[in-house]
Amino acid sequence: MTKNFAPSCDRNQQSILDQLVVHFQNCRQVLEIGSGTGQHAVFFAKHLPHLIWNTSDMLENHGSINAWIKEASLSNLIAPFEFHFGKNDWPDLPLDGIFTANTTHIMQRDQAKLMMKTVGENLPSGGVFCQYGPMNVNGEYTSEGNREFDQSLKAGGYGGMCDIAELTEWAEKMVLVETISMPANNMLLVWKVA
């Protein structure tokens, strides 16, 4: 098992944690959608010991996630399962929190729309969804760097950045309670199920 390392995870994890401490304080079991390398999962599970942190991703990323988990040896950190919107069923877990970082703009638009709808339908009343990454606001990019990044994503066959207004429309059963500006032209959207 090879531990992959993403420098961006290392740079952004503390600023994200500062928000999760607040917004996940009443949660007990969180699912991370798209755990990637596994770095975030280890860092957040270590600093949020009141939570059970469940990891998930496509199978090709499980080796790195498992390597990080094995090294960390945390009792509240759960090995990954395969999860892909439109392919896998929603997990049978008592989840009251969802976290995802830098996945929405990678997904195709129909998958991003399905994610927003599915999370809202499956979290209980009061459940929290924290969604991190670059977003557009009122049809505009928040920086020239984001514009260039979005163009490169679309050229590479990815869905590209979503606008917060689109996400809100797709969310249906969730309410956007906070929009938090984060470093490097990213945002953290905090959604709650009514």
Tab-separated table of C-alpha atoms in Angstrom:
chain	number	residue	atom	x	y	z
A	1	MET	CA	0.000	0.000	0.000
A	2	THR	CA	1.411	3.346	-1.060
A	3	LYS	CA	0.656	6.552	0.808
A	4	ASN	CA	-0.052	9.266	-1.708
A	5	PHE	CA	0.529	12.869	-0.676
A	6	ALA	CA	-1.257	15.965	-1.971
A	7	PRO	CA	0.438	19.255	-1.016
A	8	SER	CA	-2.907	21.082	-1.245
A	9	CYS	CA	-4.360	18.831	1.487
A	10	ASP	CA	-1.440	19.695	3.709
A	11	ARG	CA	-1.951	23.424	3.093
A	12	ASN	CA	-5.720	23.592	3.586
A	13	GLN	CA	-6.406	21.061	6.338
A	14	GLN	CA	-5.974	23.419	9.306
A	15	SER	CA	-8.241	26.119	7.879
A	16	ILE	CA	-10.893	23.503	7.113
A	17	LEU	CA	-10.545	21.936	10.567
A	18	ASP	CA	-11.109	25.352	12.176
A	19	GLN	CA	-14.575	25.334	10.570
A	20	LEU	CA	-15.392	21.645	11.122
A	21	VAL	CA	-14.752	22.038	14.851
A	22	VAL	CA	-17.677	24.478	14.871
A	23	HIS	CA	-20.059	22.905	12.379
A	24	PHE	CA	-19.569	19.239	13.323
A	25	GLN	CA	-19.579	19.828	17.077
A	26	ASN	CA	-23.000	18.151	17.492
A	27	CYS	CA	-22.396	15.389	14.940
A	28	ARG	CA	-21.416	11.870	15.865
A	29	GLN	CA	-20.857	10.028	12.588
A	30	VAL	CA	-19.522	11.677	9.416
A	31	LEU	CA	-19.043	10.344	5.910
A	32	GLU	CA	-16.281	11.832	3.799
A	33	ILE	CA	-17.228	11.692	0.125
A	34	GLY	CA	-14.091	11.379	-1.956
A	35	SER	CA	-11.363	10.750	0.619
A	36	GLY	CA	-8.641	10.995	-2.054
A	37	THR	CA	-5.197	10.350	-0.591
A	38	GLY	CA	-6.541	9.804	2.945
A	39	GLN	CA	-4.677	12.769	4.438
A	40	HIS	CA	-7.758	14.774	5.361
A	41	ALA	CA	-9.432	11.787	6.988
A	42	VAL	CA	-6.493	11.149	9.296
A	43	PHE	CA	-6.050	14.809	10.226
A	44	PHE	CA	-9.729	15.447	10.918
A	45	ALA	CA	-10.372	12.181	12.766
A	46	LYS	CA	-7.377	12.872	15.007
A	47	HIS	CA	-8.598	16.380	15.890
A	48	LEU	CA	-12.311	15.510	16.118
A	49	PRO	CA	-12.183	12.496	18.456
A	50	HIS	CA	-15.915	12.739	19.265
A	51	LEU	CA	-16.677	11.738	15.651
A	52	ILE	CA	-16.602	8.445	13.826
A	53	TRP	CA	-15.051	9.395	10.469
A	54	ASN	CA	-16.054	7.111	7.575
A	55	THR	CA	-13.966	7.257	4.403
A	56	SER	CA	-15.127	6.540	0.860
A	57	ASP	CA	-13.835	6.822	-2.684
A	58	MET	CA	-13.423	4.930	-5.928
A	59	LEU	CA	-11.520	1.673	-5.547
A	60	GLU	CA	-8.305	2.953	-7.135
A	61	ASN	CA	-7.817	5.361	-4.208
A	62	HIS	CA	-8.363	2.817	-1.432
A	63	GLY	CA	-4.711	1.748	-1.236
A	64	SER	CA	-3.496	5.207	-0.246
A	65	ILE	CA	-6.419	5.817	2.130
A	66	ASN	CA	-5.798	2.482	3.861
A	67	ALA	CA	-2.062	3.215	4.141
A	68	TRP	CA	-2.753	6.530	5.894
A	69	ILE	CA	-5.350	4.887	8.153
A	70	LYS	CA	-3.033	2.011	9.090
A	71	GLU	CA	-0.215	4.379	10.034
A	72	ALA	CA	-2.507	6.638	12.074
A	73	SER	CA	-4.118	3.786	14.036
A	74	LEU	CA	-7.110	5.844	15.196
A	75	SER	CA	-10.113	4.077	16.709
A	76	ASN	CA	-12.597	6.578	15.217
A	77	LEU	CA	-11.345	6.294	11.611
A	78	ILE	CA	-13.062	3.723	9.373
A	79	ALA	CA	-11.604	2.004	6.294
A	80	PRO	CA	-12.943	3.165	2.935
A	81	PHE	CA	-15.788	1.688	0.950
A	82	GLU	CA	-16.542	2.229	-2.708
A	83	PHE	CA	-18.899	5.116	-3.256
A	84	HIS	CA	-19.783	6.831	-6.499
A	85	PHE	CA	-23.034	8.736	-7.070
A	86	GLY	CA	-25.246	6.957	-9.553
A	87	LYS	CA	-23.349	3.688	-9.090
A	88	ASN	CA	-23.393	2.732	-5.394
A	89	ASP	CA	-26.261	2.752	-2.908
A	90	TRP	CA	-26.235	5.196	-0.021
A	91	PRO	CA	-24.409	3.540	2.913
A	92	ASP	CA	-26.456	1.989	5.713
A	93	LEU	CA	-24.854	4.075	8.470
A	94	PRO	CA	-26.358	6.406	11.125
A	95	LEU	CA	-24.790	9.496	9.536
A	96	ASP	CA	-25.505	13.008	10.790
A	97	GLY	CA	-22.659	14.750	8.941
A	98	ILE	CA	-21.161	14.723	5.442
A	99	PHE	CA	-17.870	16.250	4.332
A	100	THR	CA	-16.444	16.582	0.858
A	101	ALA	CA	-13.425	18.519	-0.392
A	102	ASN	CA	-12.495	19.302	-3.981
A	103	THR	CA	-14.911	16.806	-5.503
A	104	THR	CA	-17.820	18.886	-6.804
A	105	HIS	CA	-15.859	20.458	-9.665
A	106	ILE	CA	-14.380	17.063	-10.644
A	107	MET	CA	-17.799	15.408	-10.931
A	108	GLN	CA	-19.869	15.644	-14.071
A	109	ARG	CA	-22.741	18.076	-13.585
A	110	ASP	CA	-25.379	15.355	-13.349
A	111	GLN	CA	-23.331	13.682	-10.597
A	112	ALA	CA	-22.949	16.960	-8.681
A	113	LYS	CA	-26.691	17.505	-8.957
A	114	LEU	CA	-27.325	13.938	-7.765
A	115	MET	CA	-24.944	14.460	-4.824
A	116	MET	CA	-26.828	17.540	-3.629
A	117	LYS	CA	-30.188	15.808	-3.921
A	118	THR	CA	-29.045	12.508	-2.371
A	119	VAL	CA	-27.274	14.054	0.625
A	120	GLY	CA	-30.388	16.105	1.435
A	121	GLU	CA	-32.626	13.062	1.164
A	122	ASN	CA	-30.477	10.848	3.390
A	123	LEU	CA	-29.234	13.081	6.197
A	124	PRO	CA	-31.624	13.333	9.157
A	125	SER	CA	-33.228	16.586	10.254
A	126	GLY	CA	-30.449	18.792	11.633
A	127	GLY	CA	-27.793	16.917	9.653
A	128	VAL	CA	-24.844	18.966	8.365
A	129	PHE	CA	-23.110	18.872	4.971
A	130	CYS	CA	-19.781	20.732	4.701
A	131	GLN	CA	-18.716	21.188	1.078
A	132	TYR	CA	-15.262	22.606	0.312
A	133	GLY	CA	-13.757	23.787	-2.954
A	134	PRO	CA	-13.799	26.498	-5.604
A	135	MET	CA	-17.269	27.850	-6.439
A	136	ASN	CA	-18.662	30.535	-8.680
A	137	VAL	CA	-20.817	33.311	-7.217
A	138	ASN	CA	-23.687	34.913	-9.139
A	139	GLY	CA	-22.367	33.510	-12.393
A	140	GLU	CA	-18.878	34.946	-11.865
A	141	TYR	CA	-15.473	33.482	-11.065
A	142	THR	CA	-14.013	34.694	-7.783
A	143	SER	CA	-10.512	34.998	-9.283
A	144	GLU	CA	-8.656	34.795	-12.580
A	145	GLY	CA	-6.913	31.698	-11.231
A	146	ASN	CA	-10.268	29.995	-10.762
A	147	ARG	CA	-11.274	30.904	-14.314
A	148	GLU	CA	-8.116	29.280	-15.671
A	149	PHE	CA	-8.544	26.267	-13.404
A	150	ASP	CA	-12.143	25.783	-14.557
A	151	GLN	CA	-11.119	25.960	-18.205
A	152	SER	CA	-8.436	23.318	-17.616
A	153	LEU	CA	-10.937	21.088	-15.782
A	154	LYS	CA	-13.421	21.217	-18.647
A	155	ALA	CA	-10.660	20.648	-21.210
A	156	GLY	CA	-9.700	17.548	-19.214
A	157	GLY	CA	-13.221	16.144	-19.368
A	158	TYR	CA	-14.318	17.085	-15.845
A	159	GLY	CA	-17.595	18.830	-15.027
A	160	GLY	CA	-16.061	22.083	-13.842
A	161	MET	CA	-17.002	24.567	-11.149
A	162	CYS	CA	-20.587	24.979	-10.044
A	163	ASP	CA	-22.267	28.193	-9.059
A	164	ILE	CA	-23.585	28.454	-5.510
A	165	ALA	CA	-27.012	29.324	-6.944
A	166	GLU	CA	-27.046	26.041	-8.893
A	167	LEU	CA	-26.032	24.029	-5.855
A	168	THR	CA	-28.777	25.712	-3.839
A	169	GLU	CA	-31.349	24.811	-6.482
A	170	TRP	CA	-30.163	21.206	-6.580
A	171	ALA	CA	-30.009	20.869	-2.786
A	172	GLU	CA	-33.823	20.810	-2.484
A	173	LYS	CA	-34.086	19.526	1.100
A	174	MET	CA	-31.071	21.402	2.464
A	175	VAL	CA	-30.641	25.032	3.464
A	176	LEU	CA	-27.373	26.893	2.909
A	177	VAL	CA	-26.659	28.314	6.363
A	178	GLU	CA	-23.115	29.659	5.852
A	179	THR	CA	-20.816	30.572	2.964
A	180	ILE	CA	-17.274	30.867	4.273
A	181	SER	CA	-14.403	32.305	2.227
A	182	MET	CA	-11.309	30.128	2.550
A	183	PRO	CA	-7.669	30.516	1.477
A	184	ALA	CA	-6.636	30.110	-2.178
A	185	ASN	CA	-10.012	31.264	-3.559
A	186	ASN	CA	-11.906	28.303	-2.104
A	187	MET	CA	-15.116	28.269	-0.087
A	188	LEU	CA	-16.737	26.134	2.540
A	189	LEU	CA	-20.494	25.836	2.138
A	190	VAL	CA	-22.368	24.668	5.219
A	191	TRP	CA	-25.734	23.074	4.486
A	192	LYS	CA	-28.320	21.829	6.985
A	193	VAL	CA	-31.317	19.596	6.579
A	194	ALA	CA	-34.422	21.310	7.921
